[in-house]
CSV table of C-alpha atoms in Angstrom, one decimal:
chain,number,residue,atom,x,y,z
A,1020,MET,CA,-37.6,2.3,-45.3
A,1021,THR,CA,-35.4,-0.8,-46.0
A,1022,LEU,CA,-32.3,-2.0,-44.3
A,1023,ASP,CA,-29.3,-2.6,-46.6
A,1024,PRO,CA,-27.2,-5.4,-44.9
A,1025,SER,CA,-24.5,-5.4,-47.5
A,1026,PHE,CA,-23.9,-1.7,-47.1
A,1027,MET,CA,-23.7,-2.3,-43.3
A,1028,TRP,CA,-20.9,-4.7,-44.0
A,1029,THR,CA,-19.1,-2.2,-46.3
A,1030,ALA,CA,-19.5,0.5,-43.7
A,1031,PHE,CA,-18.2,-1.8,-41.0
A,1032,LEU,CA,-15.1,-2.5,-42.9
A,1033,SER,CA,-14.4,1.1,-43.7
A,1034,LEU,CA,-14.7,2.0,-40.0
A,1035,PHE,CA,-11.5,0.1,-39.3
A,1036,LYS,CA,-9.7,3.0,-40.9
A,1037,ALA,CA,-10.6,5.1,-37.9
A,1038,LEU,CA,-10.1,2.4,-35.3
A,1039,PRO,CA,-6.4,3.3,-34.6
A,1040,THR,CA,-7.5,6.9,-33.8
A,1041,THR,CA,-10.2,5.8,-31.4
A,1042,LEU,CA,-7.9,3.3,-29.7
A,1043,MET,CA,-5.2,6.0,-29.5
A,1044,ILE,CA,-7.5,8.5,-27.8
A,1045,THR,CA,-8.7,5.9,-25.4
A,1046,PHE,CA,-5.3,4.6,-24.6
A,1047,VAL,CA,-3.6,7.9,-24.1
A,1048,SER,CA,-6.4,9.4,-22.0
A,1049,VAL,CA,-6.6,6.3,-19.8
A,1050,ILE,CA,-2.8,6.1,-19.2
A,1051,CYS,CA,-2.4,9.8,-18.6
A,1052,GLY,CA,-5.6,9.8,-16.5
A,1053,LEU,CA,-4.4,6.9,-14.4
A,1054,PHE,CA,-1.2,8.8,-13.7
A,1055,ILE,CA,-3.0,12.1,-12.9
A,1056,GLY,CA,-5.5,10.2,-10.9
A,1057,THR,CA,-2.9,8.5,-8.8
A,1058,VAL,CA,-1.1,11.7,-8.1
A,1059,VAL,CA,-4.3,13.5,-7.2
A,1060,ALA,CA,-5.5,10.7,-5.0
A,1061,LEU,CA,-2.2,10.7,-3.1
A,1062,CYS,CA,-2.3,14.5,-2.7
A,1063,ARG,CA,-5.8,14.1,-1.2
A,1064,ILE,CA,-5.0,11.1,1.0
A,1065,TYR,CA,-1.8,12.7,2.4
A,1066,ARG,CA,-3.5,16.1,2.7
A,1067,ILE,CA,-0.6,17.9,1.2
A,1068,PRO,CA,-1.2,21.6,1.9
A,1069,GLY,CA,-2.2,23.5,-1.1
A,1070,LEU,CA,-2.1,20.6,-3.5
A,1071,SER,CA,-4.8,18.7,-1.6
A,1072,GLN,CA,-7.3,21.6,-2.0
A,1073,LEU,CA,-6.3,22.1,-5.6
A,1074,SER,CA,-6.9,18.4,-6.3
A,1075,THR,CA,-10.3,18.5,-4.7
A,1076,ALA,CA,-11.2,21.6,-6.8
A,1077,TYR,CA,-10.0,19.8,-9.9
A,1078,VAL,CA,-12.0,16.7,-9.2
A,1079,THR,CA,-15.2,18.5,-8.3
A,1080,PHE,CA,-15.0,20.8,-11.3
A,1081,ILE,CA,-14.2,18.2,-13.9
A,1082,ARG,CA,-16.7,15.7,-12.6
A,1083,GLY,CA,-19.3,18.5,-12.4
A,1084,THR,CA,-19.0,19.4,-16.0
A,1085,PRO,CA,-19.6,17.4,-19.2
A,1086,MET,CA,-16.7,15.8,-21.0
A,1087,LEU,CA,-17.6,17.6,-24.2
A,1088,MET,CA,-17.2,20.9,-22.4
A,1089,HIS,CA,-13.6,20.0,-21.4
A,1090,LEU,CA,-12.8,19.3,-25.0
A,1091,LEU,CA,-14.3,22.5,-26.3
A,1092,ILE,CA,-12.7,24.6,-23.6
A,1093,ILE,CA,-9.3,23.1,-24.3
A,1094,TYR,CA,-9.8,23.4,-28.0
A,1095,PHE,CA,-10.7,27.1,-27.9
A,1096,GLY,CA,-8.9,28.1,-24.8
A,1097,LEU,CA,-5.5,26.5,-25.1
A,1098,PRO,CA,-4.5,28.2,-28.3
A,1099,ILE,CA,-5.3,31.6,-26.8
A,1100,LEU,CA,-3.1,30.8,-23.8
A,1101,ILE,CA,-0.2,29.3,-25.8
A,1102,ASP,CA,-0.2,32.1,-28.4
A,1103,SER,CA,-0.2,34.9,-25.8
A,1104,LEU,CA,2.6,33.2,-23.9
A,1105,ALA,CA,4.4,32.6,-27.1
A,1106,ALA,CA,4.1,36.3,-28.0
A,1107,LYS,CA,5.3,37.3,-24.6
A,1108,TRP,CA,8.4,35.0,-24.4
A,1109,GLU,CA,9.0,35.0,-28.1
A,1110,TRP,CA,8.7,31.3,-28.6
A,1111,SER,CA,8.8,29.9,-32.1
A,1112,PHE,CA,6.1,27.4,-31.0
A,1113,THR,CA,2.5,28.4,-31.7
A,1114,SER,CA,-0.8,26.7,-31.2
A,1115,ALA,CA,-1.0,26.1,-35.0
A,1116,SER,CA,1.6,23.4,-34.7
A,1117,ILE,CA,-0.5,21.3,-32.3
A,1118,PRO,CA,-2.3,18.6,-34.2
A,1119,LEU,CA,-6.0,18.4,-33.6
A,1120,ILE,CA,-5.8,15.1,-31.9
A,1121,GLY,CA,-3.4,16.7,-29.4
A,1122,PHE,CA,-6.3,18.8,-28.0
A,1123,VAL,CA,-8.3,15.6,-27.6
A,1124,PHE,CA,-5.5,13.9,-25.7
A,1125,ILE,CA,-5.1,16.8,-23.4
A,1126,ALA,CA,-8.8,17.3,-22.7
A,1127,PHE,CA,-9.7,13.7,-22.2
A,1128,SER,CA,-6.6,13.0,-20.0
A,1129,ILE,CA,-7.9,15.8,-17.8
A,1130,THR,CA,-11.4,14.2,-17.8
A,1131,ALA,CA,-10.1,10.7,-17.1
A,1132,GLY,CA,-7.8,11.9,-14.4
A,1133,ALA,CA,-10.6,13.3,-12.3
A,1134,TYR,CA,-12.8,10.2,-12.6
A,1135,MET,CA,-9.9,7.8,-12.0
A,1136,SER,CA,-8.6,9.7,-9.0
A,1137,GLU,CA,-11.7,8.7,-7.2
A,1138,VAL,CA,-11.3,5.1,-8.2
A,1139,VAL,CA,-7.7,5.0,-7.2
A,1140,ARG,CA,-8.4,6.7,-4.0
A,1141,ALA,CA,-11.0,4.2,-3.0
A,1142,GLY,CA,-8.5,1.4,-3.9
A,1143,ILE,CA,-5.7,2.9,-1.8
A,1144,VAL,CA,-8.0,3.5,1.2
A,1145,ALA,CA,-9.1,-0.2,0.9
A,1146,VAL,CA,-5.6,-1.4,1.5
A,1147,ASP,CA,-5.1,-2.4,5.2
A,1148,ARG,CA,-3.0,0.1,7.2
A,1149,GLY,CA,-0.9,-2.8,8.5
A,1150,GLN,CA,0.6,-3.2,5.0
A,1151,ILE,CA,2.3,0.2,4.9
A,1152,GLU,CA,3.3,-0.2,8.5
A,1153,ALA,CA,5.0,-3.5,7.7
A,1154,ALA,CA,6.7,-1.9,4.8
A,1155,HIS,CA,8.0,0.9,7.0
A,1156,SER,CA,9.0,-1.6,9.6
A,1157,ILE,CA,11.4,-3.3,7.3
A,1158,GLY,CA,13.0,0.1,6.4
A,1159,MET,CA,11.2,1.1,3.3
A,1160,THR,CA,10.6,4.8,2.6
A,1161,THR,CA,7.0,5.9,2.0
A,1162,PRO,CA,7.5,6.2,-1.8
A,1163,GLN,CA,9.0,2.6,-1.9
A,1164,ALA,CA,6.1,1.3,0.3
A,1165,LEU,CA,3.5,3.0,-2.0
A,1166,ARG,CA,5.1,1.7,-5.2
A,1167,ARG,CA,5.9,-1.8,-4.1
A,1168,ILE,CA,3.2,-2.6,-1.6
A,1169,VAL,CA,0.2,-0.3,-1.5
A,1170,LEU,CA,-0.4,0.6,-5.2
A,1171,PRO,CA,-0.2,-2.9,-6.6
A,1172,GLN,CA,-2.9,-4.0,-4.0
A,1173,ALA,CA,-4.9,-0.9,-4.6
A,1174,LEU,CA,-4.8,-1.4,-8.3
A,1175,ALA,CA,-6.0,-5.0,-7.9
A,1176,VAL,CA,-8.9,-3.8,-5.8
A,1177,SER,CA,-9.9,-1.0,-8.2
A,1178,LEU,CA,-9.7,-3.1,-11.4
A,1179,PRO,CA,-13.4,-3.6,-11.9
A,1180,ASN,CA,-14.0,0.2,-11.5
A,1181,LEU,CA,-11.0,1.0,-13.7
A,1182,SER,CA,-12.4,-1.1,-16.5
A,1183,ASN,CA,-15.6,0.9,-16.2
A,1184,SER,CA,-13.6,4.1,-16.6
A,1185,VAL,CA,-11.8,2.6,-19.6
A,1186,ILE,CA,-15.1,1.8,-21.2
A,1187,GLY,CA,-16.4,5.3,-20.4
A,1188,MET,CA,-13.4,6.8,-22.1
A,1189,LEU,CA,-13.7,4.5,-25.1
A,1190,HIS,CA,-17.3,5.6,-25.6
A,1191,GLY,CA,-16.5,9.3,-24.7
A,1192,SER,CA,-13.8,9.3,-27.4
A,1193,THR,CA,-16.6,9.7,-30.0
A,1194,LEU,CA,-16.9,13.3,-28.9
A,1195,ALA,CA,-13.7,14.0,-30.7
A,1196,TYR,CA,-15.7,14.2,-33.9
A,1197,THR,CA,-16.9,17.7,-32.8
A,1198,ILE,CA,-13.4,19.1,-33.5
A,1199,SER,CA,-13.1,17.2,-36.7
A,1200,VAL,CA,-10.9,14.3,-35.5
A,1201,VAL,CA,-11.9,11.3,-37.5
A,1202,GLU,CA,-12.5,8.5,-35.1
A,1203,ILE,CA,-15.0,5.7,-35.5
A,1204,ASN,CA,-18.1,7.9,-35.1
A,1205,ALA,CA,-16.9,10.5,-37.5
A,1206,GLN,CA,-15.9,7.9,-40.0
A,1207,ALA,CA,-19.4,6.4,-39.8
A,1208,LEU,CA,-20.8,9.8,-40.5
A,1209,VAL,CA,-18.4,10.2,-43.5
A,1210,VAL,CA,-19.4,6.8,-45.0
A,1211,ALA,CA,-23.1,7.4,-44.3
A,1212,ALA,CA,-23.1,10.9,-45.9
A,1213,ASN,CA,-21.6,9.5,-49.1
A,1214,ASN,CA,-24.5,7.0,-49.5
A,1215,TRP,CA,-27.3,8.6,-47.4
A,1216,LYS,CA,-27.4,5.4,-45.3
A,1217,TYR,CA,-27.0,6.8,-41.8
A,1218,PHE,CA,-28.8,4.1,-40.0
A,1219,GLU,CA,-26.7,1.2,-41.4
A,1220,ALA,CA,-23.5,3.1,-40.8
A,1221,TYR,CA,-24.3,3.9,-37.2
A,1222,ILE,CA,-25.4,0.3,-36.5
A,1223,ALA,CA,-22.1,-0.8,-37.9
A,1224,ALA,CA,-20.3,1.6,-35.6
A,1225,ALA,CA,-22.4,0.4,-32.6
A,1226,VAL,CA,-21.4,-3.2,-33.3
A,1227,LEU,CA,-17.7,-2.2,-33.5
A,1228,PHE,CA,-18.0,-0.4,-30.2
A,1229,TRP,CA,-19.7,-3.3,-28.6
A,1230,GLY,CA,-17.0,-5.6,-29.8
A,1231,LEU,CA,-14.3,-3.3,-28.4
A,1232,THR,CA,-16.1,-3.1,-25.1
A,1233,LEU,CA,-16.4,-6.9,-24.9
A,1234,LEU,CA,-12.6,-7.1,-25.4
A,1235,ILE,CA,-12.0,-4.6,-22.6
A,1236,GLU,CA,-14.3,-6.6,-20.3
A,1237,ARG,CA,-12.6,-9.8,-21.2
A,1238,GLY,CA,-9.2,-8.3,-20.7
A,1239,SER,CA,-10.0,-6.8,-17.3
A,1240,GLY,CA,-11.5,-10.1,-16.3
A,1241,TRP,CA,-8.3,-11.9,-17.2
A,1242,LEU,CA,-6.2,-9.3,-15.5
A,1243,GLU,CA,-8.3,-9.4,-12.4
A,1244,LYS,CA,-7.9,-13.1,-12.1
A,1245,ARG,CA,-4.1,-12.8,-12.5
A,1246,LEU,CA,-3.6,-9.9,-10.1
A,1247,ASN,CA,-5.9,-11.4,-7.5
A,1248,ALA,CA,-4.3,-14.8,-7.6
A,1249,TYR,CA,-3.2,-14.2,-4.0
A,1250,HIS,CA,-6.7,-13.3,-3.0
A,1251,ARG,CA,-8.4,-16.6,-2.9
A,1252,GLY,CA,-11.2,-16.5,-0.4
A,1253,GLY,CA,-13.1,-13.4,0.4
A,1254,VAL,CA,-16.8,-13.2,0.0
A,1255,MET,CA,-17.1,-15.1,-3.2
B,755,MET,CA,22.7,-1.3,22.8
B,756,ILE,CA,19.3,0.3,22.8
B,757,GLN,CA,18.4,3.2,25.0
B,758,LEU,CA,15.1,5.0,25.4
B,759,GLU,CA,15.2,8.2,27.4
B,760,GLN,CA,12.1,10.0,28.6
B,761,ILE,CA,9.8,8.8,25.8
B,762,SER,CA,6.5,10.6,26.1
B,763,LYS,CA,3.4,10.2,24.1
B,764,SER,CA,-0.2,11.4,24.3
B,765,PHE,CA,-3.3,10.7,22.2
B,766,GLY,CA,-5.2,13.8,22.7
B,767,LYS,CA,-5.5,14.4,26.4
B,768,GLN,CA,-4.7,10.8,27.3
B,769,GLU,CA,-1.1,10.4,28.3
B,770,VAL,CA,-0.1,7.0,27.0
B,771,LEU,CA,3.6,7.1,27.8
B,772,GLN,CA,4.9,9.2,30.7
B,773,SER,CA,8.6,9.7,30.3
B,774,ILE,CA,9.7,6.1,29.9
B,775,ASP,CA,13.3,5.0,30.2
B,776,LEU,CA,14.4,1.7,29.0
B,777,GLN,CA,17.8,0.1,28.4
B,778,VAL,CA,18.4,-3.1,26.4
B,779,LYS,CA,21.8,-4.6,26.1
B,780,LYS,CA,23.0,-6.4,23.0
B,781,GLY,CA,21.7,-10.0,22.9
B,782,GLU,CA,19.2,-9.4,25.6
B,783,VAL,CA,15.6,-10.5,25.5
B,784,VAL,CA,13.4,-7.9,27.2
B,785,VAL,CA,9.7,-8.8,27.8
B,786,ILE,CA,7.2,-6.0,28.4
B,787,LEU,CA,4.2,-7.0,30.4
B,788,GLY,CA,1.2,-5.1,31.4
B,789,PRO,CA,-2.6,-4.8,31.2
B,790,SER,CA,-4.3,-3.6,28.0
B,791,GLY,CA,-4.0,0.2,27.7
B,792,SER,CA,-0.8,0.3,29.7
B,793,GLY,CA,1.1,1.7,26.8
B,794,LYS,CA,3.4,-1.3,26.0
B,795,THR,CA,2.5,-1.6,22.4
B,796,THR,CA,2.7,2.2,21.9
B,797,LEU,CA,6.2,2.1,23.4
B,798,LEU,CA,7.2,-0.6,21.1
B,799,ARG,CA,5.8,1.3,18.1
B,800,CYS,CA,7.7,4.4,19.1
B,801,ILE,CA,11.0,2.6,18.8
B,802,ASN,CA,10.7,2.3,15.0
B,803,TYR,CA,8.6,5.5,14.8
B,804,LEU,CA,5.4,3.8,13.6
B,805,GLU,CA,4.1,6.0,16.4
B,806,LYS,CA,5.5,9.5,16.7
B,807,PRO,CA,6.7,10.1,20.3
B,808,ASP,CA,6.0,13.6,21.6
B,809,ALA,CA,9.4,13.8,23.3
B,810,GLY,CA,12.4,11.8,24.3
B,811,GLN,CA,15.5,10.2,22.8
B,812,ILE,CA,16.1,6.9,21.2
B,813,THR,CA,19.6,5.5,20.8
B,814,ILE,CA,20.3,2.4,18.8
B,815,GLY,CA,24.0,1.7,18.5
B,816,ASP,CA,25.6,4.8,17.1
B,817,LEU,CA,22.3,6.3,16.0
B,818,LYS,CA,20.9,8.9,18.4
B,819,VAL,CA,17.5,10.4,17.5
B,820,ASP,CA,15.8,13.2,19.3
B,821,THR,CA,12.2,12.1,18.7
B,822,LYS,CA,10.8,15.6,18.9
B,823,HIS,CA,12.5,16.8,15.8
B,824,PRO,CA,13.8,13.9,13.8
B,825,THR,CA,14.9,14.2,10.2
B,826,LYS,CA,13.4,11.9,7.6
B,827,LYS,CA,16.8,10.3,7.3
B,828,GLU,CA,16.9,9.6,11.1
B,829,ILE,CA,13.5,7.9,11.0
B,830,HIS,CA,14.6,5.9,8.0
B,831,ALA,CA,17.7,4.9,9.8
B,832,LEU,CA,15.8,3.9,12.9
B,833,ARG,CA,13.6,1.6,10.8
B,834,GLN,CA,16.6,0.1,9.1
B,835,GLN,CA,18.1,-0.8,12.4
B,836,THR,CA,15.0,-2.5,13.7
B,837,ALA,CA,12.4,-4.9,12.5
B,838,MET,CA,9.0,-5.7,13.8
B,839,VAL,CA,6.7,-8.7,14.1
B,840,PHE,CA,3.1,-7.7,14.2
B,841,GLN,CA,0.1,-9.0,16.1
B,842,GLN,CA,-1.8,-9.3,12.8
B,843,TYR,CA,1.2,-10.6,10.9
B,844,ASN,CA,0.8,-7.9,8.2
B,845,LEU,CA,2.5,-10.0,5.6
B,846,PHE,CA,2.4,-8.4,2.1
B,847,LYS,CA,-0.7,-10.0,0.8
B,848,HIS,CA,0.2,-9.9,-2.9
B,849,LYS,CA,3.6,-11.6,-2.3
B,850,THR,CA,4.5,-15.2,-1.6
B,851,ALA,CA,6.3,-16.2,1.6
B,852,LEU,CA,9.6,-16.1,-0.2
B,853,GLU,CA,8.9,-12.7,-1.7
B,854,ASN,CA,7.8,-11.3,1.6
B,855,VAL,CA,11.2,-12.2,3.1
B,856,MET,CA,13.2,-11.1,0.1
B,857,GLU,CA,11.5,-7.7,-0.2
B,858,GLY,CA,13.5,-6.0,2.5
B,859,LEU,CA,16.7,-7.4,1.3
B,860,THR,CA,16.4,-6.5,-2.3
B,861,ILE,CA,14.6,-3.1,-2.0
B,862,VAL,CA,15.9,-1.8,1.3
B,863,ARG,CA,19.3,-3.4,1.5
B,864,LYS,CA,19.8,-3.4,-2.3
B,865,MET,CA,21.1,-6.9,-2.3
B,866,PRO,CA,21.4,-8.8,-5.6
B,867,LYS,CA,18.3,-11.0,-6.1
B,868,ASP,CA,20.0,-14.4,-6.1
B,869,LYS,CA,21.9,-13.6,-2.8
B,870,ALA,CA,18.6,-12.4,-1.2
B,871,ARG,CA,16.9,-15.5,-2.4
B,872,THR,CA,19.5,-17.8,-0.8
B,873,ILE,CA,19.3,-15.9,2.5
B,874,SER,CA,15.6,-15.9,2.5
B,875,ILE,CA,15.3,-19.6,1.8
B,876,GLN,CA,17.7,-20.2,4.7
B,877,VAL,CA,15.7,-18.1,7.1
B,878,LEU,CA,12.4,-19.6,6.0
B,879,GLU,CA,13.9,-23.1,6.6
B,880,LYS,CA,15.0,-22.0,10.0
B,881,VAL,CA,11.4,-21.2,10.9
B,882,GLY,CA,10.3,-24.5,9.5
B,883,LEU,CA,8.7,-23.2,6.3
B,884,GLY,CA,11.2,-24.4,3.7
B,885,ASN,CA,8.3,-26.2,1.9
B,886,LYS,CA,6.0,-23.2,1.8
B,887,LEU,CA,8.2,-20.8,-0.2
B,888,ASP,CA,5.7,-20.1,-3.0
B,889,HIS,CA,2.6,-19.9,-0.9
B,890,TYR,CA,0.6,-16.7,-0.6
B,891,PRO,CA,-0.3,-15.5,2.9
B,892,VAL,CA,-4.0,-16.6,2.5
B,893,GLN,CA,-2.8,-20.1,1.8
B,894,LEU,CA,-1.0,-20.3,5.1
B,895,SER,CA,-2.3,-20.9,8.7
B,896,GLY,CA,-2.0,-18.1,11.2
B,897,GLY,CA,1.0,-19.8,12.8
B,898,GLN,CA,2.7,-20.2,9.5
B,899,GLN,CA,2.0,-16.6,8.6
B,900,GLN,CA,3.5,-15.4,11.8
B,901,ARG,CA,6.5,-17.5,11.2
B,902,VAL,CA,6.9,-15.9,7.8
B,903,GLY,CA,6.6,-12.6,9.7
B,904,ILE,CA,9.4,-13.6,11.9
B,905,ALA,CA,11.5,-14.7,9.0
B,906,ARG,CA,10.9,-11.4,7.3
B,907,ALA,CA,12.3,-9.6,10.3
B,908,LEU,CA,15.1,-12.0,10.9
B,909,ALA,CA,16.4,-11.9,7.4
B,910,LEU,CA,17.3,-8.2,7.7
B,911,ASN,CA,19.6,-9.1,10.6
B,912,PRO,CA,18.5,-5.9,12.5
B,913,GLU,CA,20.0,-4.6,15.7
B,914,VAL,CA,16.7,-5.5,17.5
B,915,ILE,CA,13.5,-7.3,16.6
B,916,LEU,CA,10.4,-5.9,18.1
B,917,PHE,CA,7.6,-8.4,18.8
B,918,ASP,CA,4.1,-6.8,19.2
B,919,GLU,CA,2.0,-9.5,20.9
B,920,PRO,CA,3.1,-12.1,18.3
B,921,THR,CA,0.7,-14.8,19.4
B,922,SER,CA,-2.4,-12.8,20.5
B,923,ALA,CA,-4.2,-13.3,17.2
B,924,LEU,CA,-3.5,-17.0,17.0
B,925,ASP,CA,-5.6,-20.1,17.8
B,926,PRO,CA,-4.4,-21.6,21.0
B,927,GLU,CA,-3.3,-24.7,19.1
B,928,LEU,CA,-0.9,-22.6,16.9
B,929,VAL,CA,0.7,-20.5,19.7
B,930,GLY,CA,3.2,-23.2,20.5
B,931,GLU,CA,4.8,-23.4,17.0
B,932,VAL,CA,5.4,-19.6,17.0
B,933,LEU,CA,6.7,-19.4,20.5
B,934,SER,CA,9.2,-22.2,19.9
B,935,VAL,CA,10.5,-20.3,16.9
B,936,ILE,CA,10.9,-17.1,18.9
B,937,ARG,CA,12.6,-19.1,21.7
B,938,LYS,CA,15.0,-20.7,19.2
B,939,ILE,CA,16.1,-17.3,17.8
B,940,ALA,CA,16.3,-15.8,21.3
B,941,LYS,CA,18.9,-18.5,22.0
B,942,GLU,CA,21.0,-17.3,19.1
B,943,GLY,CA,21.6,-14.0,20.8
B,944,ILE,CA,19.4,-11.8,18.8
B,945,THR,CA,18.3,-8.7,20.7
B,946,MET,CA,14.6,-8.7,21.2
B,947,ILE,CA,11.9,-6.6,22.8
B,948,VAL,CA,8.7,-8.6,23.2
B,949,VAL,CA,5.3,-7.5,24.3
B,950,THR,CA,3.3,-10.5,25.2
B,951,HIS,CA,0.7,-12.0,27.5
B,952,GLU,CA,2.3,-15.5,27.5
B,953,MET,CA,3.6,-15.6,31.1
B,954,ASP,CA,5.3,-19.0,30.9
B,955,PHE,CA,7.1,-17.9,27.7
B,956,ALA,CA,8.1,-14.6,29.3
B,957,ARG,CA,9.5,-16.3,32.4
B,958,ASP,CA,11.4,-18.8,30.3
B,959,VAL,CA,12.9,-16.6,27.5
B,960,ALA,CA,13.4,-13.2,29.1
B,961,ASN,CA,16.6,-11.8,30.6
B,962,HIS,CA,14.8,-8.8,31.7
B,963,VAL,CA,11.1,-8.1,32.5
B,964,VAL,CA,9.4,-4.8,32.4
B,965,PHE,CA,6.0,-4.3,34.0
B,966,MET,CA,4.1,-1.3,32.7
B,967,ASP,CA,0.8,0.2,33.8
B,968,GLY,CA,-0.9,3.5,33.0
B,969,GLY,CA,1.9,4.7,30.8
B,970,LEU,CA,4.6,4.2,33.4
B,971,VAL,CA,7.2,1.5,34.1
B,972,VAL,CA,6.0,0.2,37.5
B,973,GLU,CA,8.7,-2.3,38.0
B,974,GLU,CA,11.5,-4.0,36.2
B,975,GLY,CA,14.0,-6.7,36.9
B,976,THR,CA,15.0,-10.3,36.2
B,977,PRO,CA,12.2,-12.8,35.6
B,978,GLU,CA,12.7,-14.3,39.1
B,979,GLU,CA,12.4,-10.9,40.6
B,980,ILE,CA,9.2,-10.0,38.8
B,981,PHE,CA,7.5,-13.3,38.9
B,982,GLN,CA,8.6,-14.7,42.3
B,983,ARG,CA,9.2,-11.6,44.4
B,984,PRO,CA,7.3,-8.6,42.8
B,985,LYS,CA,7.9,-5.5,45.0
B,986,GLU,CA,4.9,-3.5,43.8
B,987,GLU,CA,1.3,-4.3,44.8
B,988,ARG,CA,0.1,-3.5,41.2
B,989,THR,CA,2.5,-6.1,39.7
B,990,ARG,CA,1.4,-8.7,42.2
B,991,GLN,CA,-2.3,-8.0,41.4
B,992,PHE,CA,-1.7,-8.3,37.7
B,993,LEU,CA,0.3,-11.5,37.9
B,994,SER,CA,-2.1,-13.2,40.2
B,995,ARG,CA,-4.9,-12.4,37.8
B,996,ILE,CA,-3.2,-13.5,34.7
B,997,THR,CA,-0.9,-16.4,35.6
B,998,PRO,CA,-3.6,-19.1,36.2
B,999,GLN,CA,-4.7,-18.5,32.6
B,1000,ALA,CA,-1.4,-19.3,31.0
B,1001,THR,CA,-1.8,-23.0,30.6
B,1002,TYR,CA,0.1,-23.8,27.4
B,1003,SER,CA,3.1,-25.9,27.9
B,1004,ILE,CA,5.6,-26.2,25.2
């Protein structure tokens, strides 16, 4: 078997067509996941009756099942749910009008939320209790104290772990090809199938993912430096 | 005027405060003394509801709060009328000295930014930190951090400032600068309740001294009464043990 470097380059270029899809999936799931994760973490930290138990169940179930399963369950289950509700309440909205990528957004946001809630929770717990007491002492309400004082510090602490989650979601986004969403992995498959050069196409895709991952690492390193400007000292 | 009536608090079975009464007049500096575990810090933290009292009533000006069943609004109001200086400073770590002081003005008092900035700079200058506005807490010494803490409380112009052992975490060398700032603002007629172990300072700055032990007010009176002619045996015991150690002179 011989390697065809020039085809690798062709494949690499054609993968860029699918780049926006991959980035969209990653971006949406990370942002929604961060939001869900923060809410879930707060429910658990403040032990809100009902919501706290629900949050724990959510986190253990989602972290206990593969990401691919979430996607498939949403893809096959959500239409049934929506259509039966639509029939009952006579909506004009049906599952057919949801674009494929919509299922990916929903499923992966749920996945990311569970993982990120643990990251955010660890970050919040790491913030010194005195910080929220000081915020209360100057008359802030708890939501103000969380938004202005606790969460920014928690975020700075969790940044390295969050960047791990982002990388995880980027790589996980390849699973979207199972429901025919053309992201980078699926695009590689398309290019390869036309030419019977799977190896080259997948190498090209791997290189592209590697590059994206490096960008995320760089970005988070830069952000970490910026957010932690106040934190000179510490162990290192 | 601030009035505490029958404030009680237990941690589990341990009764930390047993129906404490305390009255503080406007402009008065009240110093609370007592051995560790006597409940003095807990009492202070009950006033702004950082610690939830089991029973009792807190009155600050027109605000009257039944501490057993306060509404969220009442707790919030209590905290808006008071400010606290902490033993561990508790400056907002991710904010500069100036931002620390501005935070309460812009977020809680909803003051426009430039006005808050002007006031904050004035207050920081008053505590001698006009040249450290853009420093983060980690870049400041303990004494400087605590002075920012005082500025943060002072800027809010509260009914009362609560000092929770403001110099206990400081190097002996840095105690003086913080005490002299507190002394300075005490002279301006700001109402203060101070928990401290600095006897010289207490004697010098207080209008009224309260000695607590075992969750009770053992004795209270003017500094002369407490330091020169203590009535209770327990007070005498405490003072004789602690006074020789207070050797800072400012």
